[in-house]
Coordinates of C-alpha atoms in Angstrom, one line a residue:
X1 CA -6.6 74.0 -30.4
X2 CA -2.8 73.4 -30.9
X3 CA -0.6 71.2 -28.7
X4 CA 0.7 74.2 -26.6
X5 CA -2.9 75.3 -26.0
X6 CA -3.6 71.8 -24.6
X7 CA -0.5 72.0 -22.4
X8 CA -1.4 75.4 -21.0
X9 CA -5.1 74.3 -20.4
X10 CA -3.9 71.2 -18.5
X11 CA -1.4 73.0 -16.5
X12 CA -4.0 75.8 -15.6
X13 CA -6.3 73.0 -14.3
X14 CA -3.7 71.3 -12.4
X15 CA -2.8 74.4 -10.6
X16 CA -6.3 74.5 -9.2
X17 CA -5.6 71.1 -7.5
X18 CA -2.9 72.5 -5.1
X19 CA -4.1 72.7 -1.6
X20 CA -1.4 74.2 0.6
X21 CA -3.2 76.8 2.5
X22 CA -4.2 75.1 5.7
X23 CA -4.1 76.3 9.3
X24 CA -0.9 74.4 9.8
X25 CA 0.7 76.3 7.1
X26 CA -0.3 79.5 8.8
X27 CA 1.1 78.2 12.0
X28 CA 4.5 77.5 10.4
X29 CA 4.5 81.0 8.8
X30 CA 4.4 82.4 12.3
X31 CA 0.8 82.7 13.2
X32 CA 0.8 80.9 16.6
X33 CA -2.9 80.8 17.2
X34 CA -3.6 79.4 13.8
X35 CA -4.0 75.8 15.3
X36 CA -5.1 74.6 18.7
X37 CA -2.6 73.8 21.6
X38 CA -3.6 70.2 21.0
X39 CA -2.5 70.4 17.3
X40 CA 0.8 72.2 18.3
X41 CA 1.5 69.4 20.8
X42 CA 0.6 66.9 18.2
X43 CA 2.9 68.4 15.8
X44 CA 5.8 68.0 18.2
X45 CA 4.9 64.3 18.7
X46 CA 4.7 63.9 14.9
X47 CA 8.1 65.5 14.4
X48 CA 9.6 63.0 17.0
X49 CA 8.0 59.9 15.7
X50 CA 6.8 60.3 12.1
X51 CA 8.9 62.5 10.0
X52 CA 11.2 59.8 8.7
X53 CA 8.5 58.7 6.3
X54 CA 6.4 62.0 6.4
X55 CA 9.0 64.8 6.2
X56 CA 7.8 68.4 7.1
X57 CA 9.7 70.7 4.9
X58 CA 9.4 73.0 1.8
X59 CA 10.9 70.3 -0.5
X60 CA 8.3 67.7 0.2
X61 CA 5.1 69.8 0.9
X62 CA 2.8 66.7 0.8
X63 CA 4.3 65.3 3.8
X64 CA 5.4 62.0 2.1
X65 CA 9.0 60.6 1.3
X66 CA 7.3 58.9 -1.8
X67 CA 9.1 55.8 -0.7
X68 CA 7.7 52.3 0.0
X69 CA 7.4 50.9 3.4
X70 CA 5.9 47.9 5.0
X71 CA 4.0 49.4 8.1
X72 CA 2.3 46.1 9.2
X73 CA -1.0 46.5 7.4
X74 CA -3.0 43.6 6.1
X75 CA -1.2 40.8 8.0
X76 CA -4.1 39.8 10.0
X77 CA -6.2 39.0 7.1
X78 CA -3.8 37.7 4.6
X79 CA -1.1 35.0 4.4
X80 CA 1.7 36.9 2.6
X81 CA 4.0 33.9 2.5
X82 CA 1.5 31.9 0.7
X83 CA 0.7 34.7 -1.7
X84 CA 4.5 35.1 -2.4
X85 CA 4.9 31.4 -3.2
X86 CA 2.1 31.6 -5.7
X87 CA 3.0 35.0 -7.3
X88 CA 6.8 35.0 -7.6
X89 CA 7.1 32.0 -9.9
X90 CA 4.7 33.7 -12.3
X91 CA 6.5 37.0 -12.2
X92 CA 9.8 35.3 -12.8
X93 CA 8.5 33.3 -15.7
X94 CA 7.5 36.7 -17.2
X95 CA 11.0 37.8 -17.0
X96 CA 12.2 34.7 -18.9
X97 CA 9.3 34.8 -21.5
X98 CA 7.6 38.1 -22.4
X99 CA 4.5 36.3 -23.8
X100 CA 3.7 35.0 -20.3
X101 CA 0.5 37.0 -19.2
X102 CA 0.7 38.4 -15.7
X103 CA -2.2 40.7 -15.9
X104 CA -4.1 38.8 -13.1
X105 CA -1.2 38.8 -10.7
X106 CA -1.7 42.3 -9.3
X107 CA -5.4 41.7 -8.8
X108 CA -4.9 38.4 -7.1
X109 CA -1.7 39.1 -5.2
X110 CA -1.9 42.9 -4.8
X111 CA -1.3 42.5 -0.9
X112 CA 2.3 41.8 -1.8
X113 CA 2.7 45.5 -2.6
X114 CA 6.0 46.8 -4.1
X115 CA 7.4 43.4 -4.3
X116 CA 5.1 42.6 -7.3
X117 CA 7.2 45.4 -9.2
X118 CA 10.7 44.7 -8.0
X119 CA 10.4 40.9 -7.3
X120 CA 12.4 41.6 -4.2
X121 CA 11.1 39.6 -1.2
X122 CA 12.1 42.3 1.3
X123 CA 9.6 44.6 -0.3
X124 CA 6.6 42.2 0.5
X125 CA 3.8 44.2 1.9
X126 CA 5.5 47.6 1.2
X127 CA 3.4 50.4 -0.2
X128 CA 4.1 54.1 -1.0
X129 CA 3.9 56.5 1.9
X130 CA 0.6 58.4 1.5
X131 CA 0.7 62.2 1.4
X132 CA -1.1 63.8 4.4
X133 CA -2.5 67.1 2.9
X134 CA -6.3 67.0 3.4
X135 CA -5.9 63.5 5.0
X136 CA -8.9 64.2 7.3
X137 CA -11.2 64.0 4.3
X138 CA -10.0 60.8 2.7
X139 CA -11.2 58.0 5.0
X140 CA -11.0 55.1 5.0
X141 CA -7.2 54.7 5.4
X142 CA -4.2 52.6 4.4
X143 CA -3.8 50.7 1.1
X144 CA -6.6 48.4 2.0
X145 CA -9.0 50.8 3.5
X146 CA -8.9 48.7 6.7
X147 CA -8.5 51.7 9.2
X148 CA -11.7 53.8 9.4
X149 CA -10.6 56.9 11.2
X150 CA -7.3 58.9 11.9
X151 CA -7.6 57.7 15.5
X152 CA -7.5 54.0 14.1
X153 CA -4.4 55.0 12.1
X154 CA -2.5 56.6 14.9
X155 CA -3.5 53.7 17.3
X156 CA -2.1 51.3 14.6
X157 CA 1.2 53.1 14.7
X158 CA 1.1 53.6 18.4
X159 CA 0.9 49.7 18.8
X160 CA 3.8 49.1 16.3
X161 CA 1.7 47.8 13.4
X162 CA 1.2 44.0 13.0
X163 CA 4.6 42.6 13.3
X164 CA 5.7 40.6 10.3
X165 CA 8.9 39.2 8.6
X166 CA 9.3 42.3 6.2
X167 CA 8.1 45.1 8.5
X168 CA 10.0 48.3 8.3
X169 CA 12.4 48.6 11.4
X170 CA 11.1 52.1 12.0
X171 CA 7.6 50.9 12.9
X172 CA 7.9 50.4 16.6
X173 CA 5.7 50.6 19.7
X174 CA 5.4 54.4 20.5
X175 CA 3.7 54.2 23.8
X176 CA 1.5 57.2 23.4
X177 CA -1.2 57.9 25.9
X178 CA -4.9 58.4 24.7
X179 CA -4.4 62.2 25.2
X180 CA -1.3 62.1 23.0
X181 CA -3.1 60.2 20.3
X182 CA -5.8 62.7 20.3
X183 CA -3.2 65.5 19.9
X184 CA -1.4 63.8 16.9
X185 CA -4.9 63.5 15.3
X186 CA -5.7 67.2 16.0
X187 CA -2.4 68.0 14.2
X188 CA -3.5 65.8 11.2
X189 CA -6.9 67.7 11.0
X190 CA -5.0 71.0 10.9
X191 CA -3.4 69.9 7.5
X192 CA -6.8 70.4 5.8
X193 CA -7.0 73.3 3.3
X194 CA -9.0 76.2 4.7
X195 CA -11.3 75.8 1.6
X196 CA -12.5 72.5 3.0
X197 CA -13.0 73.9 6.7
X198 CA -16.7 72.9 6.8
X199 CA -15.9 69.4 5.5
X200 CA -13.1 69.1 7.9
X201 CA -15.2 69.8 10.9
X202 CA -17.8 67.4 9.7
X203 CA -15.3 64.6 9.3
X204 CA -13.9 65.3 12.7
X205 CA -17.3 64.9 14.3
X206 CA -17.9 61.7 12.2
X207 CA -14.5 60.2 13.1
X208 CA -13.7 61.0 16.8
X209 CA -14.0 57.9 19.1
X210 CA -16.0 57.5 22.0
X211 CA -13.3 58.2 24.5
X212 CA -12.7 61.7 22.9
X213 CA -16.5 62.4 22.8
X214 CA -16.7 61.6 26.6
X215 CA -13.8 63.8 27.4
X216 CA -15.2 66.6 25.5
X217 CA -18.5 66.2 27.2
X218 CA -16.8 66.2 30.6
X219 CA -15.0 69.5 29.8
X220 CA -18.3 71.2 29.3

């Protein structure tokens, strides 16, 4: 094979990794019954509270701004001030002397996030916005896997994250009711490509919290 053959083969493979055929895409294309009324209500709530970091448009189809934000994750289990005091001198020493080995810094102080790259204190605890396509199938969530379900994730944002010195000012208490949290989660499940419909339903049953199960049982 020649170089161009390899290029075409890799491109053909990568095109199979595009999953943009979800019920939500059908809904956006005009099929109103493609997603449930709860998912539709959840989308409106999502548009109101979440699109500054998770834009919904054709230019960013993965629903991520690809930027870095501190959303208040990891601050109950780590002392970021102490981590920064240990990591920053090593990083700055490497700027002055290229022979200084900083290979262990990321593994030991990874909770500092983007600040390890930029060496800017205001980016402590900032991580890249996650894309939301097929997010229902990618538990556990957040950079440290500390949130087990999408309900945990929405609850986290609903409560305004864990307040810290460097938290993104957009992360505030939302005051959503349990029903509204359920609706936002229903919207997130509608982002799963139809090829994974069976896995999506299985994930929903595995993740949904006790309060939602009780409500569903009562409805019957």
